[in-house]
């Protein structure tokens, strides 16, 4: 390396200090790009599920035109987009945080002037640009070309979908955050991650639309925040909720998001106090 | 001048689960959890002035890391007062974070998969370092630590020595006032070690950086820290000049003996010759190392006795190192009397 090459990188770029959280998101994005092949396969593999579900539902619809108020066209759209949304926040957000806690690298987060929850949100956003981008390609290419998914019911539905999607994204990150935080107590996370994944897929309506669940489960799912991650955006997308229904659904999402934010910050403070002696 | 780091009666207690061995123990713990209280730090008083360089030493588990965690705001003290740069770390963790920096020899704060420069830039953003200052600091760090060729390389591709250089640089991007070094030279080769020590020393001289160093490498301490604080079982057992330790407790001396033919009975012969002063004799590949108490016998006499008893080829008298003193202290073979406490305590 010559003196010139060693000089240039320092001088390039930065003209003013960026916002710390934007900068964090950008750095995570770069990190995620380093893993793009893995990500591509992860997303691709989950898409096998979409295809299985697609054919299961097609068989179910062969004898009737509508199930729980959804037509076959709506159902196949639901199945594909639900998986697309689900892939927005992938494994890495949670596993990265758990790894940091388990190995103790989390101390660096503690000695920097950062809010830990916001830091994790920024990280998740960085990962999502890559993971979400890849899953979007799968959803659109396979969905539009082979599985005949529909466009949003109307422009308004489309906009509400995007709004609900954003709130849902933040909700999911905070839920993942809270589950990962349990690592402070359990110090081992894979079991937690698997259970969380299963529960979240059921209660968010990723596997089956909430309308098809037995009464009691439907009630539970409708009250909990998880529906806001997949089910609520999709109801808007399909044009099943408008007017006051829409206000109610967005309101519920917002209330849960606020509550989760408060809980996440409190939980972090609490976790802070149980920091183990790890390493004397 | 009020001290930049101060602690009074600092106490940290942990509740630790008491689990029996095996599955049965785990189940029992699940049904009836039992906890014991462990006191990691018990009434520690510290007072460090700006620009000082202090070694904080003690055996594993003595409470070193816990103290560092208390000073960095990671842990909340169970009792006592602590202040760093006028800020109480656990109360205002983020404000404290701007004034300090921590380097762990066993961990990296660099982002693993991206070029080192990106980590530096991100740190600059996290600490909101103004552009002009960032550039000035970077120029200085790149120059002094010779980071130029490393900036474009992802951290995972760096050797340990290169990584430590980058980590030290990363810790100084925001020009902290207090730098905590937790075993910074662990696993490094001699040349890299020397270079790092030199760098820390020069940063201290130029920037008035306050350094608190924990290390098991006495070379680090000897070169960087005129003052040493020693902690054992959560209490400070020594606080004073590093040289003072050698002067006060340096009665252990060593003779390294090279023998013509390392007969199996060499150790026995040497032991017999010096039996009255009960030396510690270790066998090496080429001969013996004899450790004795210089208050009981002079080195001249030891050498004379050994030369008579054994086919000696070469003899070397080793100066008492602080290392041996600290080692004995760690092993619990040396206890400081209360009167031995340093000037500041």
XYZ file of N, CA and C in Angstrom, chain A residues 30-279:
750
model
N -24.564 -2.498 5.147
C -23.318 -2.968 4.531
C -22.970 -4.371 5.015
N -23.213 -4.572 6.323
C -22.936 -5.875 6.918
C -23.828 -6.937 6.284
N -25.099 -6.600 6.120
C -26.055 -7.556 5.560
C -25.679 -7.908 4.127
N -25.155 -6.935 3.413
C -24.757 -7.197 2.036
C -23.628 -8.226 2.004
N -22.793 -8.202 3.047
C -21.715 -9.179 3.136
C -22.268 -10.605 3.206
N -23.522 -10.722 3.670
C -24.130 -12.049 3.804
C -25.195 -12.293 2.750
N -25.151 -11.582 1.633
C -26.308 -11.611 0.735
C -26.640 -13.003 0.197
N -25.605 -13.829 -0.005
C -25.879 -15.160 -0.554
C -26.707 -15.984 0.439
N -26.249 -15.971 1.720
C -26.994 -16.686 2.756
C -28.431 -16.200 2.809
N -28.568 -14.880 2.805
C -29.903 -14.299 2.893
C -30.773 -14.771 1.734
N -30.184 -14.755 0.550
C -30.910 -15.158 -0.641
C -31.456 -16.580 -0.479
N -30.617 -17.467 0.053
C -31.071 -18.848 0.221
C -32.113 -18.968 1.323
N -31.912 -18.226 2.418
C -32.890 -18.276 3.512
C -34.274 -17.888 3.023
N -34.325 -16.763 2.331
C -35.608 -16.279 1.847
C -36.173 -17.258 0.825
N -35.297 -17.742 -0.036
C -35.733 -18.682 -1.063
C -36.337 -19.944 -0.466
N -35.705 -20.445 0.613
C -36.203 -21.671 1.226
C -37.581 -21.465 1.849
N -37.773 -20.317 2.509
C -39.093 -20.108 3.116
C -40.153 -20.025 2.026
N -39.725 -19.672 0.851
C -40.706 -19.554 -0.221
C -41.266 -20.903 -0.656
N -40.534 -21.975 -0.348
C -41.071 -23.306 -0.620
C -42.406 -23.472 0.112
N -42.468 -22.904 1.321
C -43.700 -22.970 2.101
C -44.861 -22.301 1.381
N -44.553 -21.208 0.747
C -45.603 -20.487 0.038
C -46.195 -21.391 -1.021
N -45.321 -22.095 -1.702
C -45.797 -22.939 -2.793
C -46.641 -24.102 -2.252
N -46.173 -24.686 -1.123
C -46.966 -25.764 -0.502
C -48.350 -25.239 -0.115
N -48.345 -24.100 0.597
C -49.630 -23.531 1.027
C -50.523 -23.206 -0.164
N -49.896 -22.715 -1.198
C -50.648 -22.337 -2.396
C -51.427 -23.532 -2.937
N -50.751 -24.673 -3.029
C -51.435 -25.834 -3.607
C -52.452 -26.445 -2.651
N -52.163 -26.367 -1.348
C -53.147 -26.829 -0.360
C -54.451 -26.042 -0.501
N -54.279 -24.723 -0.546
C -55.479 -23.880 -0.643
C -56.189 -24.077 -1.969
N -55.410 -24.328 -3.024
C -56.064 -24.514 -4.313
C -56.966 -25.748 -4.274
N -56.458 -26.762 -3.591
C -57.273 -27.971 -3.447
C -58.539 -27.665 -2.655
N -58.381 -26.888 -1.579
C -59.542 -26.558 -0.743
C -60.571 -25.750 -1.516
N -60.090 -24.899 -2.401
C -61.008 -24.028 -3.140
C -61.639 -24.712 -4.350
N -61.182 -25.943 -4.666
C -61.693 -26.585 -5.875
C -63.189 -26.858 -5.784
N -63.715 -26.928 -4.530
C -65.129 -27.267 -4.406
C -66.003 -26.097 -3.989
N -65.377 -24.980 -3.616
C -66.219 -23.833 -3.266
C -65.561 -22.523 -3.699
N -66.372 -21.508 -3.773
C -65.892 -20.237 -4.304
C -65.292 -19.366 -3.212
N -65.702 -19.580 -1.956
C -65.214 -18.680 -0.912
C -65.068 -19.411 0.414
N -63.984 -19.138 1.113
C -63.768 -19.708 2.442
C -63.574 -18.547 3.401
N -64.374 -18.525 4.476
C -64.327 -17.439 5.470
C -64.326 -16.072 4.799
N -65.122 -15.937 3.766
C -65.273 -14.626 3.128
C -64.156 -14.263 2.162
N -63.192 -15.178 1.987
C -62.109 -14.873 1.048
C -62.266 -15.695 -0.224
N -62.180 -15.034 -1.373
C -62.222 -15.756 -2.642
C -60.852 -16.386 -2.904
N -60.778 -17.270 -3.872
C -59.498 -17.924 -4.188
C -58.452 -16.895 -4.613
N -58.866 -15.912 -5.378
C -57.927 -14.865 -5.781
C -57.376 -14.114 -4.573
N -58.268 -13.843 -3.626
C -57.813 -13.133 -2.416
C -56.895 -14.030 -1.582
N -57.281 -15.303 -1.488
C -56.511 -16.211 -0.649
C -55.085 -16.392 -1.174
N -54.973 -16.562 -2.490
C -53.596 -16.767 -2.969
C -52.756 -15.498 -2.841
N -53.406 -14.369 -2.971
C -52.700 -13.111 -2.726
C -52.242 -13.045 -1.269
N -53.159 -13.434 -0.381
C -52.864 -13.419 1.056
C -51.643 -14.279 1.374
N -51.678 -15.510 0.878
C -50.608 -16.466 1.197
C -49.241 -15.934 0.772
N -49.173 -15.416 -0.442
C -47.886 -14.968 -0.974
C -47.404 -13.712 -0.244
N -48.293 -12.735 -0.098
C -47.860 -11.476 0.521
C -47.561 -11.653 1.993
N -48.313 -12.533 2.667
C -48.050 -12.791 4.088
C -46.605 -13.247 4.268
N -46.149 -14.119 3.379
C -44.766 -14.567 3.500
C -43.779 -13.470 3.148
N -44.150 -12.671 2.180
C -43.300 -11.531 1.836
C -43.103 -10.617 3.036
N -44.196 -10.334 3.739
C -44.119 -9.448 4.914
C -43.316 -10.118 6.019
N -43.596 -11.402 6.206
C -42.924 -12.139 7.277
C -41.411 -12.110 7.116
N -40.972 -12.081 5.867
C -39.524 -12.114 5.615
C -38.870 -10.748 5.832
N -39.686 -9.717 6.042
C -39.109 -8.372 6.206
C -38.165 -8.294 7.393
N -38.588 -8.868 8.513
C -37.696 -8.926 9.673
C -37.259 -10.371 9.792
N -36.053 -10.632 9.374
C -35.586 -12.021 9.326
C -34.992 -12.455 10.652
N -34.295 -13.556 10.600
C -33.668 -14.115 11.788
C -32.608 -13.199 12.373
N -31.934 -12.505 11.472
C -30.681 -11.911 11.891
C -30.827 -10.851 12.970
N -31.923 -10.100 12.909
C -32.133 -9.069 13.923
C -32.046 -9.677 15.319
N -32.776 -10.784 15.501
C -32.794 -11.420 16.816
C -31.514 -12.157 17.132
N -31.037 -12.926 16.155
C -29.861 -13.750 16.453
C -28.625 -12.879 16.696
N -28.522 -11.764 15.977
C -27.372 -10.880 16.181
C -27.382 -10.323 17.600
N -28.568 -9.932 18.057
C -28.670 -9.370 19.399
C -28.372 -10.437 20.454
N -28.934 -11.642 20.229
C -28.685 -12.725 21.189
C -27.205 -13.063 21.265
N -26.571 -13.125 20.100
C -25.152 -13.455 20.079
C -24.370 -12.405 20.867
N -24.736 -11.143 20.690
C -24.025 -10.070 21.392
C -24.193 -10.211 22.898
N -25.388 -10.604 23.319
C -25.627 -10.744 24.759
C -24.870 -11.957 25.294
N -24.952 -13.068 24.538
C -24.340 -14.300 25.036
C -22.821 -14.180 25.114
N -22.217 -13.574 24.110
C -20.760 -13.477 24.123
C -20.273 -12.321 24.986
N -21.188 -11.452 25.396
C -20.789 -10.324 26.226
C -20.399 -9.098 25.423
N -20.426 -9.206 24.093
C -20.081 -8.043 23.274
C -21.066 -6.895 23.467
N -22.178 -7.224 24.119
C -23.191 -6.206 24.379
C -22.622 -5.066 25.235
N -21.487 -5.298 25.914
C -20.897 -4.213 26.715
C -20.603 -2.990 25.856
N -20.257 -3.234 24.592
C -19.935 -2.081 23.751
C -21.163 -1.199 23.541
N -22.336 -1.850 23.477
C -23.556 -1.057 23.336
C -23.769 -0.228 24.603
N -23.267 -0.775 25.706
C -23.506 -0.107 26.982
C -22.542 1.035 27.232
N -21.412 1.025 26.567
C -20.463 2.108 26.813
C -20.486 3.136 25.691
N -21.534 3.116 24.896
C -21.663 4.139 23.864
C -22.881 4.995 24.150
N -22.846 6.251 23.717
C -23.990 7.133 23.995
C -25.164 6.835 23.069
N -25.800 5.688 23.269
C -26.893 5.260 22.401
C -28.044 4.738 23.233
N -29.260 4.951 22.714
C -30.410 4.266 23.293
C -30.443 2.870 22.692
N -30.473 1.864 23.541
C -30.318 0.504 23.045
C -31.467 0.081 22.135
N -32.692 0.450 22.507
C -33.850 0.057 21.688
C -33.777 0.705 20.312
N -33.472 1.993 20.281
C -33.366 2.675 18.991
C -32.241 2.066 18.169
N -31.163 1.718 18.842
C -30.051 1.073 18.151
C -30.520 -0.193 17.454
N -31.286 -0.999 18.177
C -31.749 -2.258 17.588
C -32.718 -2.007 16.438
N -33.555 -0.981 16.577
C -34.465 -0.639 15.479
C -33.670 -0.236 14.239
N -32.633 0.569 14.461
C -31.808 1.008 13.331
C -31.138 -0.190 12.666
N -30.651 -1.102 13.506
C -30.028 -2.317 12.975
C -31.024 -3.100 12.126
N -32.214 -3.326 12.718
C -33.239 -4.108 12.022
C -33.542 -3.482 10.669
N -33.589 -2.163 10.651
C -33.890 -1.456 9.404
C -32.812 -1.747 8.364
N -31.558 -1.732 8.807
C -30.459 -2.026 7.894
C -30.573 -3.423 7.299
N -30.861 -4.397 8.183
C -31.026 -5.779 7.699
C -32.213 -5.870 6.750
N -33.291 -5.141 7.102
C -34.526 -5.264 6.335
C -34.379 -4.764 4.907
N -33.563 -3.748 4.725
C -33.389 -3.258 3.359
C -32.877 -4.388 2.466
N -31.955 -5.194 3.023
C -31.415 -6.295 2.226
C -32.365 -7.492 2.206
N -32.752 -7.951 3.412
C -33.618 -9.138 3.480
C -34.961 -8.851 2.822
N -35.516 -7.686 3.133
C -36.808 -7.300 2.565
C -36.699 -7.144 1.053
N -35.585 -6.554 0.620
C -35.398 -6.372 -0.814
C -35.401 -7.705 -1.542
N -34.674 -8.661 -0.979
C -34.608 -9.971 -1.624
C -35.974 -10.652 -1.599
N -36.650 -10.554 -0.442
C -37.949 -11.232 -0.362
C -38.959 -10.555 -1.292
N -38.788 -9.267 -1.495
C -39.669 -8.545 -2.415
C -39.503 -9.100 -3.835
N -38.250 -9.392 -4.196
C -38.011 -9.941 -5.530
C -38.736 -11.277 -5.687
N -38.600 -12.136 -4.675
C -39.287 -13.424 -4.718
C -40.791 -13.229 -4.816
N -41.308 -12.370 -3.919
C -42.752 -12.192 -3.853
C -43.296 -11.700 -5.189
N -42.640 -10.695 -5.717
C -43.166 -10.100 -6.945
C -42.946 -10.999 -8.154
N -41.731 -11.499 -8.299
C -41.442 -12.306 -9.492
C -42.278 -13.587 -9.492
N -42.131 -14.376 -8.412
C -42.869 -15.650 -8.384
C -44.364 -15.382 -8.247
N -44.701 -14.441 -7.351
C -46.115 -14.155 -7.092
C -46.841 -13.674 -8.331
N -46.280 -12.688 -8.996
C -46.979 -12.118 -10.153
C -46.928 -13.052 -11.355
N -45.778 -13.661 -11.594
C -45.613 -14.448 -12.805
C -46.323 -15.797 -12.727
N -46.257 -16.439 -11.535
C -46.767 -17.814 -11.495
C -47.993 -17.988 -10.611
N -48.078 -17.202 -9.541
C -49.148 -17.480 -8.572
C -50.319 -16.499 -8.696
N -50.216 -15.596 -9.654
C -51.328 -14.687 -9.983
C -51.858 -13.899 -8.799
N -51.002 -13.224 -8.080
C -51.502 -12.409 -6.983
C -52.116 -11.127 -7.535
N -52.999 -10.542 -6.733
C -53.712 -9.344 -7.170
C -52.977 -8.083 -6.719
N -53.301 -6.986 -7.360
C -52.822 -5.684 -6.905
C -53.689 -5.258 -5.719
N -53.245 -4.220 -4.932
C -54.103 -3.745 -3.834
C -55.489 -3.379 -4.357
N -56.509 -3.539 -3.487
C -57.898 -3.335 -3.890
C -58.137 -1.929 -4.446
N -57.495 -0.934 -3.878
C -57.632 0.433 -4.376
C -56.402 1.220 -3.966
N -56.322 2.458 -4.408
C -55.183 3.293 -4.027
C -55.169 3.499 -2.508
N -56.360 3.775 -1.954
C -56.465 3.978 -0.509
C -56.016 2.721 0.239
N -56.453 1.562 -0.251
C -56.035 0.298 0.379
C -54.521 0.183 0.348
N -53.951 0.536 -0.797
C -52.507 0.467 -0.959
C -51.784 1.330 0.057
N -52.283 2.547 0.230
C -51.633 3.477 1.160
C -51.773 3.001 2.608
N -52.993 2.556 2.942
C -53.204 2.029 4.297
C -52.304 0.816 4.535
N -52.158 -0.008 3.494
C -51.286 -1.180 3.579
C -49.864 -0.756 3.949
N -49.359 0.252 3.261
C -47.988 0.700 3.521
C -47.855 1.230 4.951
N -48.832 2.022 5.377
C -48.798 2.568 6.736
C -48.799 1.433 7.774
N -49.739 0.499 7.583
C -49.851 -0.624 8.524
C -48.590 -1.482 8.489
N -48.001 -1.592 7.305
C -46.782 -2.382 7.147
C -45.638 -1.787 7.970
N -45.534 -0.459 7.937
C -44.464 0.210 8.683
C -44.661 0.016 10.186
N -45.894 0.238 10.648
C -46.141 0.037 12.082
C -45.896 -1.427 12.446
N -46.338 -2.320 11.552
C -46.156 -3.748 11.792
C -44.689 -4.122 11.877
N -43.883 -3.514 11.022
C -42.434 -3.750 11.030
C -41.843 -3.374 12.390
N -42.194 -2.158 12.850
C -41.670 -1.705 14.140
C -42.150 -2.619 15.263
N -43.420 -3.041 15.179
C -43.970 -3.942 16.192
C -43.166 -5.235 16.249
N -42.911 -5.785 15.082
C -42.195 -7.058 15.054
C -40.788 -6.907 15.620
N -40.125 -5.814 15.262
C -38.768 -5.608 15.776
C -38.787 -5.547 17.303
N -39.775 -4.856 17.857
C -39.826 -4.744 19.317
C -40.143 -6.080 19.978
N -41.007 -6.868 19.338
C -41.301 -8.192 19.900
C -40.035 -9.053 19.863
N -39.370 -9.044 18.720
C -38.119 -9.797 18.602
C -37.115 -9.289 19.640
N -37.072 -7.976 19.802
C -36.183 -7.354 20.790
C -36.457 -7.917 22.183
N -37.748 -7.929 22.559
C -38.099 -8.392 23.908
C -37.737 -9.863 24.097
N -37.998 -10.658 23.059
C -37.665 -12.083 23.178
C -36.149 -12.258 23.279
N -35.414 -11.521 22.448
C -33.956 -11.641 22.475
C -33.393 -11.195 23.820
N -34.078 -10.236 24.416
C -33.602 -9.703 25.688
C -33.626 -10.781 26.780
N -34.523 -11.755 26.602
C -34.592 -12.847 27.577
C -33.259 -13.580 27.675
N -32.439 -13.452 26.635
C -31.125 -14.096 26.650
C -30.299 -13.649 27.852
N -30.559 -12.446 28.339
C -29.841 -11.966 29.517
C -30.067 -12.920 30.697
N -31.258 -13.513 30.738
C -31.564 -14.423 31.838
C -31.252 -15.869 31.487
N -31.565 -16.265 30.240
C -31.389 -17.669 29.880
C -30.008 -17.953 29.313
N -29.359 -16.926 28.776
C -28.044 -17.033 28.156
C -27.992 -18.004 26.978
N -29.147 -18.446 26.538
C -29.167 -19.306 25.348
C -30.457 -19.030 24.607
N -30.341 -18.858 23.313
C -31.488 -18.287 22.646
C -32.180 -19.067 21.555
N -31.557 -20.157 21.049
C -32.153 -20.760 19.865
C -33.558 -21.279 20.129
N -33.756 -21.914 21.285
C -35.088 -22.410 21.633
C -36.098 -21.274 21.640
N -35.692 -20.188 22.268
C -36.549 -19.002 22.325
C -36.917 -18.539 20.926
N -35.904 -18.504 20.063
C -36.141 -17.995 18.716
C -37.131 -18.863 17.961
N -36.974 -20.200 18.128
C -37.876 -21.105 17.424
C -39.309 -20.942 17.930
N -39.484 -20.906 19.256
C -40.838 -20.774 19.797
C -41.449 -19.456 19.344
N -40.640 -18.428 19.422
C -41.136 -17.118 19.037
C -41.598 -17.131 17.585
N -40.789 -17.748 16.747
C -41.096 -17.825 15.322
C -42.433 -18.521 15.109
N -42.618 -19.668 15.811
C -43.843 -20.446 15.633
C -45.060 -19.647 16.096
N -44.960 -19.102 17.316
C -46.097 -18.358 17.863
C -46.415 -17.157 16.987
N -45.367 -16.492 16.550
C -45.592 -15.286 15.760
C -46.245 -15.621 14.419
N -45.821 -16.727 13.816
C -46.410 -17.076 12.517
C -47.882 -17.414 12.644
N -48.247 -18.049 13.750
C -49.661 -18.392 13.923
C -50.468 -17.132 14.246
N -50.053 -16.416 15.299
C -50.883 -15.318 15.791
C -50.843 -14.067 14.901
N -49.862 -13.977 14.029
C -49.853 -12.823 13.145
C -50.682 -13.097 11.902
N -51.094 -14.373 11.729
C -51.902 -14.716 10.561
C -51.064 -15.040 9.336
N -49.808 -15.409 9.552
C -48.954 -15.725 8.408
C -49.357 -17.057 7.771
N -49.666 -18.036 8.631
C -49.962 -19.363 8.105
C -51.420 -19.459 7.655
N -52.309 -18.987 8.527
C -53.740 -19.053 8.251
C -54.347 -17.689 8.574
N -55.213 -17.160 7.729
C -55.864 -15.897 8.072
C -56.638 -16.027 9.388
N -56.646 -14.963 10.170
C -57.271 -15.022 11.489
C -58.723 -15.486 11.411
N -59.418 -15.110 10.324
C -60.847 -15.426 10.192
C -61.100 -16.928 10.209
N -60.088 -17.727 9.912
C -60.270 -19.175 9.850
C -59.985 -19.877 11.179
N -59.522 -19.119 12.160
C -59.146 -19.752 13.424
C -60.381 -20.024 14.272
N -60.306 -21.035 15.168
C -61.418 -21.269 16.104
C -61.672 -20.025 16.955
N -62.880 -19.866 17.394
C -63.320 -18.655 18.087
C -62.372 -18.117 19.150
N -61.966 -19.008 20.084
C -61.149 -18.507 21.197
C -59.784 -18.018 20.715
N -59.199 -18.762 19.773
C -57.878 -18.389 19.271
C -57.968 -17.080 18.476
N -59.076 -16.978 17.737
C -59.293 -15.757 16.972
C -59.350 -14.546 17.906
N -60.033 -14.748 19.042
C -60.139 -13.655 20.005
C -58.751 -13.250 20.519
N -57.980 -14.273 20.906
C -56.624 -14.014 21.409
C -55.813 -13.277 20.353
N -55.869 -13.810 19.135
C -55.059 -13.229 18.056
C -55.479 -11.799 17.745
N -56.771 -11.527 17.871
C -57.229 -10.191 17.513
C -56.853 -9.139 18.537
N -56.659 -9.595 19.782
C -56.308 -8.643 20.829
C -54.797 -8.391 20.848
N -54.029 -9.433 20.601
C -52.573 -9.312 20.715
C -51.975 -8.429 19.603
N -50.766 -7.937 19.832
C -50.155 -7.030 18.849
C -49.689 -7.731 17.582
N -49.553 -9.077 17.643
C -48.919 -9.773 16.522
C -49.721 -9.661 15.226
N -51.053 -9.516 15.333
C -51.862 -9.423 14.114
C -51.443 -8.203 13.298
N -50.962 -7.195 13.983
C -50.570 -5.961 13.301
C -49.392 -6.161 12.353
N -48.675 -7.274 12.517
C -47.480 -7.490 11.707
C -47.839 -7.964 10.298
N -48.770 -8.924 10.205
C -49.102 -9.488 8.892
C -50.584 -9.293 8.544
N -51.436 -9.672 9.493
C -52.874 -9.707 9.208
C -53.435 -8.321 8.881
N -53.130 -7.334 9.725
C -53.700 -5.998 9.523
C -53.296 -5.392 8.172
N -51.990 -5.378 7.837
C -51.649 -4.823 6.515
C -52.390 -5.539 5.389
N -52.536 -6.875 5.525
C -53.180 -7.628 4.444
C -54.681 -7.338 4.332
N -55.315 -7.091 5.484
C -56.732 -6.736 5.418
C -56.924 -5.455 4.620
N -55.978 -4.552 4.810
C -56.046 -3.307 4.024
C -55.780 -3.602 2.553
N -54.766 -4.401 2.304
C -54.375 -4.715 0.936
C -55.538 -5.304 0.148
N -56.242 -6.220 0.809
C -57.349 -6.899 0.130
C -58.626 -6.054 0.121
N -58.574 -4.898 0.786
C -59.734 -4.023 0.803
C -60.846 -4.515 1.712
N -60.491 -5.309 2.734
C -61.512 -5.838 3.638
C -61.833 -4.912 4.801
N -61.027 -3.891 5.002
C -61.273 -2.987 6.119
C -61.177 -1.551 5.620
N -62.233 -0.814 5.850
C -62.220 0.588 5.462
C -62.931 1.385 6.530
N -62.969 2.687 6.376
C -63.695 3.568 7.292
C -63.252 3.410 8.724
N -64.254 3.268 9.634
C -63.929 3.188 11.055
C -63.153 1.924 11.395
N -63.397 0.862 10.635
C -62.621 -0.361 10.843
C -61.129 -0.073 10.705
N -60.825 0.673 9.648
C -59.424 1.008 9.384
C -58.846 1.828 10.522
N -59.607 2.816 10.977
C -59.147 3.657 12.083
C -58.881 2.798 13.310
N -59.821 1.868 13.571
C -59.673 0.987 14.729
C -58.420 0.132 14.638
N -58.202 -0.431 13.457
C -57.050 -1.321 13.288
C -55.730 -0.570 13.433
N -55.635 0.584 12.784
C -54.409 1.387 12.886
C -54.218 1.846 14.331
N -55.351 2.237 14.955
C -55.290 2.685 16.351
C -54.734 1.595 17.251
N -55.250 0.359 17.055
C -54.781 -0.763 17.874
C -53.285 -0.993 17.663
N -52.887 -0.945 16.407
C -51.459 -1.091 16.093
C -50.629 -0.044 16.826
N -51.118 1.203 16.762
C -50.365 2.319 17.358
C -50.276 2.169 18.870
N -51.405 1.772 19.483
C -51.408 1.612 20.934
C -50.408 0.527 21.333
N -50.457 -0.602 20.625
C -49.535 -1.683 20.943
C -48.079 -1.271 20.729
N -47.856 -0.534 19.650
C -46.489 -0.108 19.355
C -45.940 0.744 20.493
N -46.778 1.695 20.956
C -46.364 2.562 22.058
C -46.083 1.732 23.309
N -47.027 0.823 23.600
C -46.867 0.001 24.802
C -45.588 -0.826 24.715
N -45.350 -1.425 23.549
C -44.162 -2.259 23.389
C -42.889 -1.437 23.531
N -42.935 -0.215 23.017
C -41.759 0.654 23.115
C -41.429 0.929 24.574
N -42.476 1.248 25.340
C -42.268 1.531 26.762
C -41.744 0.280 27.468
N -42.403 -0.850 27.205
C -41.993 -2.099 27.854
C -40.558 -2.461 27.474
N -40.239 -2.291 26.178
C -38.892 -2.648 25.715
C -37.840 -1.828 26.451
N -38.103 -0.543 26.624
C -37.123 0.300 27.310
C -37.000 -0.057 28.784
N -38.151 -0.359 29.399
C -38.110 -0.766 30.805
C -37.378 -2.097 30.942
N -37.693 -3.018 30.030
C -37.078 -4.349 30.094
C -35.570 -4.242 29.940
N -35.146 -3.341 29.078
C -33.715 -3.157 28.870
C -33.053 -2.652 30.148
N -33.722 -1.701 30.816
C -33.167 -1.196 32.078
C -33.051 -2.324 33.087
N -34.086 -3.152 33.090
C -34.132 -4.267 34.009
C -33.000 -5.262 33.686
N -32.870 -5.553 32.409
C -31.842 -6.498 31.964
C -30.466 -5.989 32.359
N -30.330 -4.682 32.269
C -29.097 -4.016 32.634
C -28.652 -4.396 34.045
N -29.636 -4.576 34.907
C -29.307 -4.845 36.303
C -28.943 -6.289 36.570
N -29.284 -7.177 35.639
C -28.937 -8.575 35.896
C -27.663 -8.980 35.175
N -27.018 -8.006 34.552
C -25.778 -8.315 33.838
C -24.899 -9.209 34.711
N -24.527 -10.309 34.136
C -23.780 -11.307 34.898
C -22.357 -10.847 35.166
N -21.722 -11.567 36.030
C -20.348 -11.202 36.355
C -19.400 -11.604 35.238
N -19.923 -12.327 34.256
C -19.096 -12.884 33.176
C -17.698 -12.305 33.025
N -16.745 -13.104 33.333
C -15.360 -12.680 33.169
C -14.847 -11.918 34.381
